[in-house]
mmCIF file of C-alpha atoms and ligand atoms in Angstrom:
data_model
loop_
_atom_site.group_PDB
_atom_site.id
_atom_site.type_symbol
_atom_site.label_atom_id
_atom_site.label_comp_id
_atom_site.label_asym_id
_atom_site.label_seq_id
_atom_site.Cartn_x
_atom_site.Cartn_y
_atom_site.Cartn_z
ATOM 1 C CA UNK A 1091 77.951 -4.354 -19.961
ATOM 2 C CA UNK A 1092 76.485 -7.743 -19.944
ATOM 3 C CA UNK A 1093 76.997 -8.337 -16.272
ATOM 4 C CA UNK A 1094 76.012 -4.940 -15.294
ATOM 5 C CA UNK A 1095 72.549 -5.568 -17.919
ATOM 6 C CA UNK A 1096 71.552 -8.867 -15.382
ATOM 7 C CA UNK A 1097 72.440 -7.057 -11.818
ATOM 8 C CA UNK A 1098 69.986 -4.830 -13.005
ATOM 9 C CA UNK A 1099 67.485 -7.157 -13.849
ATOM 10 C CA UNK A 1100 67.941 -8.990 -10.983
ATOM 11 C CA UNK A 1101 67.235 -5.805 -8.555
ATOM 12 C CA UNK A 1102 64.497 -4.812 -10.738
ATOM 13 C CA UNK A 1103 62.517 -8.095 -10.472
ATOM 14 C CA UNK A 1104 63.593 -7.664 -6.245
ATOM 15 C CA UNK A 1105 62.034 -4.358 -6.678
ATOM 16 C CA UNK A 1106 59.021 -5.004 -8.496
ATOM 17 C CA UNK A 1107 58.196 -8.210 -6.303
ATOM 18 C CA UNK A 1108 58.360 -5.998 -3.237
ATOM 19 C CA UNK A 1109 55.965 -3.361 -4.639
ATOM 20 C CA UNK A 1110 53.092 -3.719 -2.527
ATOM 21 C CA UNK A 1111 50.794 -1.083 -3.719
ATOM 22 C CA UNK A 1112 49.991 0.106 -7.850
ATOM 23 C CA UNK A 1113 51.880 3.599 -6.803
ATOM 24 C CA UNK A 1114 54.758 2.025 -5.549
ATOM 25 C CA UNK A 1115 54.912 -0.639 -8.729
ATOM 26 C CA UNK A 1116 54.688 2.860 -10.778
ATOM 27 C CA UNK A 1117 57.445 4.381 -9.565
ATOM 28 C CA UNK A 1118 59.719 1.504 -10.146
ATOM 29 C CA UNK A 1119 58.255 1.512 -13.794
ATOM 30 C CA UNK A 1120 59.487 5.004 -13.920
ATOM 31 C CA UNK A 1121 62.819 4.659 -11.980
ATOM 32 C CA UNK A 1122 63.977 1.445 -14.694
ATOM 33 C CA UNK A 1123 62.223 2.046 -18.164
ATOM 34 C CA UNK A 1124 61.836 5.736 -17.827
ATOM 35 C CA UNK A 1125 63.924 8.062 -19.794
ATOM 36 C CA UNK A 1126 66.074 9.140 -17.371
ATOM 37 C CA UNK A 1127 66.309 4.997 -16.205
ATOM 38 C CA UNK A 1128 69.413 3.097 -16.169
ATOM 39 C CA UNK A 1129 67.888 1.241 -19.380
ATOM 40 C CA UNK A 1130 67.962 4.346 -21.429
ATOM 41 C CA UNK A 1131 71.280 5.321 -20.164
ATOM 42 C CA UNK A 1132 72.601 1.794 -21.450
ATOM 43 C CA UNK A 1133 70.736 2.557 -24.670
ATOM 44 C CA UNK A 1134 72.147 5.712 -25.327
ATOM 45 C CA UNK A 1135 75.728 4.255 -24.335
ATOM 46 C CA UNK A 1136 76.263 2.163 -27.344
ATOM 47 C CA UNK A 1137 76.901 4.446 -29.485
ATOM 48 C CA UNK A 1138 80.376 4.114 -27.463
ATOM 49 C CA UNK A 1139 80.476 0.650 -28.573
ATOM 50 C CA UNK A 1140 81.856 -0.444 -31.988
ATOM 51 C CA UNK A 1141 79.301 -0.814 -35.017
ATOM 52 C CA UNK A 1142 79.276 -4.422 -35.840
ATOM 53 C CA UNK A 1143 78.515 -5.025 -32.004
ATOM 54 C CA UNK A 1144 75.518 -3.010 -31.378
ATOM 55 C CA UNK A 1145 72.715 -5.036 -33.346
ATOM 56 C CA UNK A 1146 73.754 -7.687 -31.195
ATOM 57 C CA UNK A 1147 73.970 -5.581 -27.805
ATOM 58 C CA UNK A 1148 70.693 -3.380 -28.835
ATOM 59 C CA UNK A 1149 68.309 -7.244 -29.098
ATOM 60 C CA UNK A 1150 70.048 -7.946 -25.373
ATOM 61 C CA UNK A 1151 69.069 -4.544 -23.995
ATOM 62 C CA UNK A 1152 65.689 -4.984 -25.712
ATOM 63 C CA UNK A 1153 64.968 -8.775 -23.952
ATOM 64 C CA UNK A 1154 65.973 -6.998 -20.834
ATOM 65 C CA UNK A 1155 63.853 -3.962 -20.823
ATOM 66 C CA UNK A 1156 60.691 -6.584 -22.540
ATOM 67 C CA UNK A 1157 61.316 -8.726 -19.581
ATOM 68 C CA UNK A 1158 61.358 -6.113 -17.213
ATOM 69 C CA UNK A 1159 57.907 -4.614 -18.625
ATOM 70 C CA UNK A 1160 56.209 -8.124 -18.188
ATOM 71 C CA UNK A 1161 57.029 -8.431 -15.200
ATOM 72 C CA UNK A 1162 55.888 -4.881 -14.274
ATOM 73 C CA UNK A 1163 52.703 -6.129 -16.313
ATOM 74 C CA UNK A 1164 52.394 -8.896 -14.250
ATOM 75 C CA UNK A 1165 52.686 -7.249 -11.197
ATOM 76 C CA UNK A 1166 49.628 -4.848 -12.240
ATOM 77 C CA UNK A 1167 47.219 -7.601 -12.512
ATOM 78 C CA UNK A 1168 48.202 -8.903 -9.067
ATOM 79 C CA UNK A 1169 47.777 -5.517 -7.378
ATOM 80 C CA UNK A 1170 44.972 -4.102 -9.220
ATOM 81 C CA UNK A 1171 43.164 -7.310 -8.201
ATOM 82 C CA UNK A 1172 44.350 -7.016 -4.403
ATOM 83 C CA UNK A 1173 43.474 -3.336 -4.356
ATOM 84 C CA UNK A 1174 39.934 -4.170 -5.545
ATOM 85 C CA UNK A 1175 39.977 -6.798 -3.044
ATOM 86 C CA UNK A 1176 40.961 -4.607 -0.059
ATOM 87 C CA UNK A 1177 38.337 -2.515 -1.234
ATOM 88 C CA UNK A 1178 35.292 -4.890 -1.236
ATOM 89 C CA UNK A 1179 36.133 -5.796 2.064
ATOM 90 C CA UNK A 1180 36.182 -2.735 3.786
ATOM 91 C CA UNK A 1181 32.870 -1.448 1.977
ATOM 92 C CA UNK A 1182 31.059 -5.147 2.707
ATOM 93 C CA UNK A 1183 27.380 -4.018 3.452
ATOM 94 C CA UNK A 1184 26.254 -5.657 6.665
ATOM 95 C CA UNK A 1185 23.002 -7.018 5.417
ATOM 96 C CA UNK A 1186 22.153 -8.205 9.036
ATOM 97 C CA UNK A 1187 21.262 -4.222 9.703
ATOM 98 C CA UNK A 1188 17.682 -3.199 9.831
ATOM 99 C CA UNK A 1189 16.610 -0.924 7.177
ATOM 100 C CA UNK A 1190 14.967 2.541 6.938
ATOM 101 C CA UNK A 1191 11.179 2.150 7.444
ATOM 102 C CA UNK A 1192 9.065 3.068 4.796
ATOM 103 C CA UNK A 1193 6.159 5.308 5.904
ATOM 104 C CA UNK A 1194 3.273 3.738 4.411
ATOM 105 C CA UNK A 1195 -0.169 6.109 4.171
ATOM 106 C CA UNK A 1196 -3.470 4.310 5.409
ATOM 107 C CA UNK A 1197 -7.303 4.536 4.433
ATOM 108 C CA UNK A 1198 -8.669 7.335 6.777
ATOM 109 C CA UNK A 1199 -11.051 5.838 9.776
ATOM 110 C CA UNK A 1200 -14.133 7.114 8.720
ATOM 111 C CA UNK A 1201 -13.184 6.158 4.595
ATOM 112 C CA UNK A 1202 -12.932 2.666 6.276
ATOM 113 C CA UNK A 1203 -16.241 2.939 8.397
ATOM 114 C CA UNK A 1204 -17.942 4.280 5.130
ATOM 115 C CA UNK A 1205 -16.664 1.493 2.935
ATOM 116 C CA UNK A 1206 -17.268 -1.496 5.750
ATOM 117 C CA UNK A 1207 -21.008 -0.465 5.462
ATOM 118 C CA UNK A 1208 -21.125 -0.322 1.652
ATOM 119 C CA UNK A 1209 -19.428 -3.083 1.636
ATOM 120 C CA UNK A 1210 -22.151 -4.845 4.017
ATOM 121 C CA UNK A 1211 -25.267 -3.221 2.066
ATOM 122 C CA UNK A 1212 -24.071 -3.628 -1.545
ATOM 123 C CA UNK A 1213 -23.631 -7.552 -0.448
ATOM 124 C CA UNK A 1214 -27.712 -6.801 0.450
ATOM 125 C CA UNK A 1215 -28.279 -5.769 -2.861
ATOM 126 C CA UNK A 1216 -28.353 -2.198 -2.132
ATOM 127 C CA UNK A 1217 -26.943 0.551 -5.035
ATOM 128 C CA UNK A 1218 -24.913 3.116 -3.514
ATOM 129 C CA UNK A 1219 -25.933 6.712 -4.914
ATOM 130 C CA UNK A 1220 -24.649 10.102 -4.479
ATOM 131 C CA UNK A 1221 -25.792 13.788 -4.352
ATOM 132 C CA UNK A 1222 -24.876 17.793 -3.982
ATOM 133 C CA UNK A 1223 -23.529 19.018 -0.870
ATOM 134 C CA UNK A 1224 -24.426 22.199 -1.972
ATOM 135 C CA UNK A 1225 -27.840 21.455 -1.885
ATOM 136 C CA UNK A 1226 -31.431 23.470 -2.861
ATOM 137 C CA UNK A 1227 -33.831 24.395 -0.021
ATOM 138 C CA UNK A 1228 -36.052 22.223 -1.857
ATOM 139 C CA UNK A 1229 -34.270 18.805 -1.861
ATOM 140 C CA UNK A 1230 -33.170 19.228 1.583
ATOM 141 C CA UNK A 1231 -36.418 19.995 3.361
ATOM 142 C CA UNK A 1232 -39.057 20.568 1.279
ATOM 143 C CA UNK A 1233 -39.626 17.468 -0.372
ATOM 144 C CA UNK A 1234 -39.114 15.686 2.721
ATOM 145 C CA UNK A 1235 -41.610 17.183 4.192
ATOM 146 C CA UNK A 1236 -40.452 20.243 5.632
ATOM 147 C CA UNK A 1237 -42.087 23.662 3.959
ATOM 148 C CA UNK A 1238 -40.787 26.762 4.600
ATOM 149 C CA UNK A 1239 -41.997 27.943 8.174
ATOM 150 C CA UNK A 1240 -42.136 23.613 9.660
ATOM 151 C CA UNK A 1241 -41.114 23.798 13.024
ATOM 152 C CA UNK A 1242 -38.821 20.794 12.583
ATOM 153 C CA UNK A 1243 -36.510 22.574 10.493
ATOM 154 C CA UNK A 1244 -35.507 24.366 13.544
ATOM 155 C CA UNK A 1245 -33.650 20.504 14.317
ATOM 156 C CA UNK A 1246 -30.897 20.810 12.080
ATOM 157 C CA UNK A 1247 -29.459 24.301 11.721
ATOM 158 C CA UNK A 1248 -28.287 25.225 8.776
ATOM 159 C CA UNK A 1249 -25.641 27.018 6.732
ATOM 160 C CA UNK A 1250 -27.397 29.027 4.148
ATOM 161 C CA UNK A 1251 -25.687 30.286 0.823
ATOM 162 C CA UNK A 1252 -28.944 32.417 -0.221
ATOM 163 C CA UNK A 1253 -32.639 31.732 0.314
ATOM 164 C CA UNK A 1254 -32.887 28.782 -1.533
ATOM 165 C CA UNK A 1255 -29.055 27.235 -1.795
ATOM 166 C CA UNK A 1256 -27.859 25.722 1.807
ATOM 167 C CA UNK A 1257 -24.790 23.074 2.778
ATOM 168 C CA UNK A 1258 -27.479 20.236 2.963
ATOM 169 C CA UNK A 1259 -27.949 19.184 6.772
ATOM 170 C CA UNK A 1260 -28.250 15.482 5.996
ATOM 171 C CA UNK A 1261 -28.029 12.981 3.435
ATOM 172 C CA UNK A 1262 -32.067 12.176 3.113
ATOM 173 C CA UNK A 1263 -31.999 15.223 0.330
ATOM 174 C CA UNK A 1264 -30.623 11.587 -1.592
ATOM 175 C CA UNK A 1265 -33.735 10.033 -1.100
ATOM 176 C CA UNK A 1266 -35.590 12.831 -3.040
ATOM 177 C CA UNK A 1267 -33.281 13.205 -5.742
ATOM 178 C CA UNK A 1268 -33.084 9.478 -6.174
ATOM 179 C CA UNK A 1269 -37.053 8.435 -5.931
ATOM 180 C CA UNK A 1270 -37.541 11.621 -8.660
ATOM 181 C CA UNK A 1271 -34.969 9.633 -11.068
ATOM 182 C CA UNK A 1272 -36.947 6.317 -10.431
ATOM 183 C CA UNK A 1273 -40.080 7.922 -12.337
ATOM 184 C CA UNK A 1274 -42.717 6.424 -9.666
ATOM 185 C CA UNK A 1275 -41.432 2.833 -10.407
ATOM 186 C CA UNK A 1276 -39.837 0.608 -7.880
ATOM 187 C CA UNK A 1277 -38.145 -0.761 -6.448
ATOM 188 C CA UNK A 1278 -35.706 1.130 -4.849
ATOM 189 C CA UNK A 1279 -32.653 -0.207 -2.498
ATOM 190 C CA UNK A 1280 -30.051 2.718 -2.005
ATOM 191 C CA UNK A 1281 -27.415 3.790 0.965
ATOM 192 C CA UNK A 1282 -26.110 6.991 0.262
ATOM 193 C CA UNK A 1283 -22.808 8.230 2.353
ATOM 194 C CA UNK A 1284 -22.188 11.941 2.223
ATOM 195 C CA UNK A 1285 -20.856 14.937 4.118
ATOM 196 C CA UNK A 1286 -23.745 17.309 6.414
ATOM 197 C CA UNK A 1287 -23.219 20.243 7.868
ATOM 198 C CA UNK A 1288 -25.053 22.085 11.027
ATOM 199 C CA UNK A 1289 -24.331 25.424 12.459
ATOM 200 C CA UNK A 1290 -23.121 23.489 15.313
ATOM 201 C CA UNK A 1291 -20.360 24.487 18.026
ATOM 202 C CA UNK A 1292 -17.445 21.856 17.997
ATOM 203 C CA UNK A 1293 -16.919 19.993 20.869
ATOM 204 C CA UNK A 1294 -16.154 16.331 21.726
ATOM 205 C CA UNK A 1295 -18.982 14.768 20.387
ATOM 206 C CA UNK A 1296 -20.341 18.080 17.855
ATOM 207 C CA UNK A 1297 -18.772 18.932 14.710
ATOM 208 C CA UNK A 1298 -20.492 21.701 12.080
ATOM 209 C CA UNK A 1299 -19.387 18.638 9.242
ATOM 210 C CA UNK A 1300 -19.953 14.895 9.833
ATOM 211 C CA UNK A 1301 -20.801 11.911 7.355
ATOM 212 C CA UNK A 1302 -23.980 10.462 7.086
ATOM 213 C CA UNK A 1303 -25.374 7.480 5.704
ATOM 214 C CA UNK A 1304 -28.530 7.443 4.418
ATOM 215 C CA UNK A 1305 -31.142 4.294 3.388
ATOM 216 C CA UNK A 1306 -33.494 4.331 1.378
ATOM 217 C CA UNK A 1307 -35.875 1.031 0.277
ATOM 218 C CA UNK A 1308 -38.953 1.409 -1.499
ATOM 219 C CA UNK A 1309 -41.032 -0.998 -3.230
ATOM 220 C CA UNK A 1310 -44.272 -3.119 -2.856
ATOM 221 C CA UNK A 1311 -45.268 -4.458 0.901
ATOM 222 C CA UNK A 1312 -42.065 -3.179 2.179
ATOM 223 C CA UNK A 1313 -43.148 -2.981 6.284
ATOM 224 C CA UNK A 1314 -41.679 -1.837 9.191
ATOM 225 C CA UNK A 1315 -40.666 -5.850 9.989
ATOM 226 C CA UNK A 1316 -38.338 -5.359 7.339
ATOM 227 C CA UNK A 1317 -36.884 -2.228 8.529
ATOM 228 C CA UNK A 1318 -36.258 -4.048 11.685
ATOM 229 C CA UNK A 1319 -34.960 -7.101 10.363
ATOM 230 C CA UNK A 1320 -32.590 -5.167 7.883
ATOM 231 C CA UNK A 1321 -31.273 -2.761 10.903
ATOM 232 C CA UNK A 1322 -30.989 -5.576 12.944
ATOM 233 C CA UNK A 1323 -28.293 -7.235 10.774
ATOM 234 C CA UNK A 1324 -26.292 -4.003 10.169
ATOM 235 C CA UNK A 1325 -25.711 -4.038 14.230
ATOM 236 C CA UNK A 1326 -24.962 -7.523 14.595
ATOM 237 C CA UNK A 1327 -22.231 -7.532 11.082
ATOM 238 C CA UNK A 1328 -21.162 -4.045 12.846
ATOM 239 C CA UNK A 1329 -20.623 -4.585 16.897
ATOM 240 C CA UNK A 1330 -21.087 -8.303 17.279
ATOM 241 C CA UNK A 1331 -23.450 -11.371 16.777
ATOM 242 C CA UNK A 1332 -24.471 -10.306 20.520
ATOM 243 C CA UNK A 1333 -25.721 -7.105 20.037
ATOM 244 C CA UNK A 1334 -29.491 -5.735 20.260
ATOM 245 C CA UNK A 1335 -31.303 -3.263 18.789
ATOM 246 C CA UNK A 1336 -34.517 -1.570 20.646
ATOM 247 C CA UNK A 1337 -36.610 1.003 18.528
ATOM 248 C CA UNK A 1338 -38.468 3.918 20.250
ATOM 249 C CA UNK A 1339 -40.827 5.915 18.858
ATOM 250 C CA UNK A 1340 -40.017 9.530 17.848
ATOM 251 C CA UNK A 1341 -40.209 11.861 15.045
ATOM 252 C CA UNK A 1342 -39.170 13.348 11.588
ATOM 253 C CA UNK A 1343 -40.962 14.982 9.362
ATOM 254 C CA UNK A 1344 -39.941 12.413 6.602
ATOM 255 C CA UNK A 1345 -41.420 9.309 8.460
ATOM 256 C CA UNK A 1346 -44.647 8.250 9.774
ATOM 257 C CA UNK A 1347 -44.443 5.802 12.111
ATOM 258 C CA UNK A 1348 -40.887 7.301 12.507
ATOM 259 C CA UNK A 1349 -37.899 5.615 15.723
ATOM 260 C CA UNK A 1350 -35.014 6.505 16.923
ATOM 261 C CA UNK A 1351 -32.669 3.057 17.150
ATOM 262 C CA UNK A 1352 -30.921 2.438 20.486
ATOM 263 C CA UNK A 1353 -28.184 -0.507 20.481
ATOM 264 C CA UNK A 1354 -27.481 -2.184 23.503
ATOM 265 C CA UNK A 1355 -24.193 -0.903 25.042
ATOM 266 C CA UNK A 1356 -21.140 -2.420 23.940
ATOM 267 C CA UNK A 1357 -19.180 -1.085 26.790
ATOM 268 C CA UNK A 1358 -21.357 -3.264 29.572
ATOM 269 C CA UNK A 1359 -23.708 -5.340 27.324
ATOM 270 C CA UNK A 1360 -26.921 -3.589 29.033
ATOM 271 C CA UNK A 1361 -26.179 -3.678 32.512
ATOM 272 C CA UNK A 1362 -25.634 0.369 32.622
ATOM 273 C CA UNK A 1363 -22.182 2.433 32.316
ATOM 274 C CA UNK A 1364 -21.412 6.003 32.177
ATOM 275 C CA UNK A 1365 -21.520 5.614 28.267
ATOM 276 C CA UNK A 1366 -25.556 4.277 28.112
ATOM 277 C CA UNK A 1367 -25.838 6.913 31.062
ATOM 278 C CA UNK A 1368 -27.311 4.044 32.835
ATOM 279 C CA UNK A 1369 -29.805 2.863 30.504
ATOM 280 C CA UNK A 1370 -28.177 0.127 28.993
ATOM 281 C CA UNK A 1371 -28.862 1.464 25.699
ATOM 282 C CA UNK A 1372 -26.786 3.942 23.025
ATOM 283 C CA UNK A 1373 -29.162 5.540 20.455
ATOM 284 C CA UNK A 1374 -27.557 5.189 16.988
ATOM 285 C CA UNK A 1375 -29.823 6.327 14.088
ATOM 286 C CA UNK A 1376 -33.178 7.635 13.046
ATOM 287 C CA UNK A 1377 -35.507 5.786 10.983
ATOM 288 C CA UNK A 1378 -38.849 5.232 9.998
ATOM 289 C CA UNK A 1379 -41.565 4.398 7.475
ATOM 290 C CA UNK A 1380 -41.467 6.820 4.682
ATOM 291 C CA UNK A 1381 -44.018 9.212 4.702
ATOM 292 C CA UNK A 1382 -46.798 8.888 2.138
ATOM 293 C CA UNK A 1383 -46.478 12.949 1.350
ATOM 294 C CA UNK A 1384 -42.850 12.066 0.532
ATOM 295 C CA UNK A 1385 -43.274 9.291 -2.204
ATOM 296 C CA UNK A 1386 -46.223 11.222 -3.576
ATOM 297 C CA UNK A 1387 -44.274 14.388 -4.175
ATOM 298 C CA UNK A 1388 -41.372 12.329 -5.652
ATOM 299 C CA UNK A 1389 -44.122 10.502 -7.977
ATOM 300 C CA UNK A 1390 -44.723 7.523 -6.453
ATOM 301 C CA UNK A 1391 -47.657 6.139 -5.828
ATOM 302 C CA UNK A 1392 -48.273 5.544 -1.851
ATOM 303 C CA UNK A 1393 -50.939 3.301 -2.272
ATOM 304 C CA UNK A 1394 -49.174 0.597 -4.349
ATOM 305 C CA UNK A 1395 -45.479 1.576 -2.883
ATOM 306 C CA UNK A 1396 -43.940 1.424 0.634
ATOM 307 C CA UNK A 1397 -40.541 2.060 1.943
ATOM 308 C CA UNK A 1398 -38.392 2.141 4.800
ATOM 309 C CA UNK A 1399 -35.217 4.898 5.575
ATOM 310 C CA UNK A 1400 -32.690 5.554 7.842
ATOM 311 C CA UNK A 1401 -29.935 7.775 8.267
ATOM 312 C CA UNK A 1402 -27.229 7.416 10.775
ATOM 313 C CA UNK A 1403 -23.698 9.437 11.712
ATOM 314 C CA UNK A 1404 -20.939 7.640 10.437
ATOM 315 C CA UNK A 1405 -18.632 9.514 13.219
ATOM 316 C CA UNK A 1406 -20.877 8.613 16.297
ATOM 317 C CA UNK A 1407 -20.709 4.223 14.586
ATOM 318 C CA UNK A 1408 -16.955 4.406 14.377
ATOM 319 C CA UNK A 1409 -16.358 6.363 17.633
ATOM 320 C CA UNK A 1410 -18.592 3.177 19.511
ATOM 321 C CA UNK A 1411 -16.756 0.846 17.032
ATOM 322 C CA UNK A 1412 -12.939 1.525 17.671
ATOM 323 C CA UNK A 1413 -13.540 3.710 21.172
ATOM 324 C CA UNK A 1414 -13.043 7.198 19.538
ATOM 325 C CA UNK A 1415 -13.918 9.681 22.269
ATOM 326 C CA UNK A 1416 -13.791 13.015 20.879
ATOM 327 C CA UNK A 1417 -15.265 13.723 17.163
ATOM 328 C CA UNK A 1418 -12.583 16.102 16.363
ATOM 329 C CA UNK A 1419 -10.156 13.498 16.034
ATOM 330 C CA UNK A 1420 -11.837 12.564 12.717
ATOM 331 C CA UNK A 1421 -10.751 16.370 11.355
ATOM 332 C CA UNK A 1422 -7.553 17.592 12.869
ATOM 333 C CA UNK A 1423 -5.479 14.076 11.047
ATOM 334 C CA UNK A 1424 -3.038 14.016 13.480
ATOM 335 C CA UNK A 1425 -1.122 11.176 12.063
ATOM 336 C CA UNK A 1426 -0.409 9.771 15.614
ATOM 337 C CA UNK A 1427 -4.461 9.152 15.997
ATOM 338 C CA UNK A 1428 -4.794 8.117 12.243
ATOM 339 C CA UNK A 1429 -1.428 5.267 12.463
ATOM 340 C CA UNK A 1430 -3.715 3.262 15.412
ATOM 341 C CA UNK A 1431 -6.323 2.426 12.311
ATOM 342 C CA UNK A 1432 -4.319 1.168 10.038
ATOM 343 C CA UNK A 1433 -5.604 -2.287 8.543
ATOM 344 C CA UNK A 1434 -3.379 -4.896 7.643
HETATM 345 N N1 LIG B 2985 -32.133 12.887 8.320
HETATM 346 C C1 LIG B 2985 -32.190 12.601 9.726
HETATM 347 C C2 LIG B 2985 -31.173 13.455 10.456
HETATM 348 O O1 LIG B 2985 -30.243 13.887 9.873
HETATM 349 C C3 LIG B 2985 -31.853 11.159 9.981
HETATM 350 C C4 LIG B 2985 -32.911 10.274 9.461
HETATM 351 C C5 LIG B 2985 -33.965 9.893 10.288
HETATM 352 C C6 LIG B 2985 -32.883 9.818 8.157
HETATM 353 C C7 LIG B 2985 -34.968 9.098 9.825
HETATM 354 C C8 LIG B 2985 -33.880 9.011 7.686
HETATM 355 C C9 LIG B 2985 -34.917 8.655 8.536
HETATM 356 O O2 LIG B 2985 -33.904 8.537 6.452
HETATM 357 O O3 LIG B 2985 -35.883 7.852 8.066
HETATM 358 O O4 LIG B 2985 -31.344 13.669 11.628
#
């Protein structure tokens, strides 16, 4: 019994050594300790054996079987830790891979064109104010100016909502509703940046809603040097140090001496391109001295108070800027046309 009790040991502990895998270390737990195993069988064979020797036979079967059970234990450890192993190294993450790109959204152009020119005025001192794009008959032409019947209103066609409620056609409606606020006390130093719409057909360089930005100064011994000076520096911080401005005499309603501002063509520095149409010069806002009928109906007194104002597309500076040639771009957001803007 004795003999037979350490051949089986010794071709368990062959067995178990030679288990490669947790399922194969299993089934040799099973095949030795289970209860149809050779250990059992042993165990249940002593009751063949006489009385006084099975206490004594039982404790060797035990040590056997206890051995045997380490061991198995033993072998556990070893292959859970290989199996873990074997599984580490086939998932290892190859960090040398490039990753999935991350779309990242970007400030729309004309956002950025808007907020380069705040950014430029504010550090001029200027307040940034806002008004109604739904806007009264009254803000947008009449106190600028423009009674019912003025054959200048005929310039900017406009979306009415009823008689007296239109989408305003520019942002100098600001102008009113700011001076009106001021109470006929300067000074005043405002941009304002808005939407306009015109009963316009869309076409590369037309849309029936653009931005504006509007300017507004008012105060004592403001003159038309300062207007010049003022638009001078918003060209040069915009296009270049190298740029020009020329101003040629025109008209609006709102104004009196009133200009239109050409800047010298940044596509062949004045010598004459398709773009300046030969000239040398690209017209880029209206502007003017305010008219005396407009700071009287707002309150202010035109003998003590002057004031300068301009209003310029903020579509027509960013197309010149970054060499957008058709306005629609600005509206249809094709991402493809929005991705070459993005600032770093
Ligand atoms: N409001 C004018 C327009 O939309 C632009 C303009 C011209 C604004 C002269 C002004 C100005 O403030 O002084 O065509």
């Amino acid at each position: 019994m004795k003999e037979k009790l350490e051949t089986l040991k010794t071709e368990a502990v062959a067995q178990i050594t030679a288990t490669e895998t947790l399922k194969e270390l299993n089934d040799v737990r099973v095949a030795y300790l289970g209860k149809k195993g050779p250990i059992t069988e042993i165990m249940q064979g002593m009751k063949n054996l006489p009385a006084e020797e099975r206490p004594q036979f039982g404790a060797i079967v035990n040590v056997v079987k206890n051995e045997i059970a380490q061991l198995i234990e033993e072998r556990q450890v070893v292959l859970e830790e290989k199996e873990v192993n074997e599984k580490l190294s086939k998932e290892q993450i190859d960090i040398t891979l490039p990753g999935a790109p991350i779309k990242i959204g970007s400030r729309h152009l004309l956002t950025k064109t808007v907020e380069d020119i705040e950014d430029l005025f504010i550090s001029l001192g200027y307040s940034v104010a806002e008004g109604p794009e739904v806007e009264s008959d009254h803000h947008n032409f009449e106190m600028l100016n423009l009674p019912k019947g003025h054959p200048a209103r005929d310039m900017q066609d406009s979306f009415y909502i009823n008689e007296d409620t239109l989408l305003r056609t520019h942002t100098s409606p600001v102008q009113v509703r700011t001076l009106l606020k001021h109470g006929g006390q300067g000074p005043v130093k405002i941009i304002c940046p808005g939407k306009v719409f015109r009963r316009d057909d869309d076409d590369a360089t037309h849309s029936h809603q653009f931005m504006q930005v509007e300017g507004l100064v008012v105060d004592e011994n403001v003159s038309m040097a300062d207007l010049k000076g003022t638009l001078e520096l918003f060209v040069k911080k915009t296009f270049g140090e190298s740029r020009e401005i020329r101003l040629r005499p025109s008209f609006f309603p709102f104004t009196e001496p009133s200009v239109e501002v050409d800047l010298s063509c940044i596509f062949c520095s004045g010598k004459g391109c398709g773009t300046c149409k030969q000239t040398g010069w690209i017209e880029i806002l209206g502007a003017g001295m305010v008219h005396p009928n407009v700071l009287e109906m707002a309150g202010f007194d035109s003998k003590k108070y002057t004031g300068f104002a301009f209003g310029m597309g903020v579509e027509r500076i960013a197309m010149l800027k970054y060499g957008v040639t058709d306005i629609r771009g600005f509206y249809t957001n094709d991402v493809r046309f929005l991705n070459q803007f993005k600032r770093n």
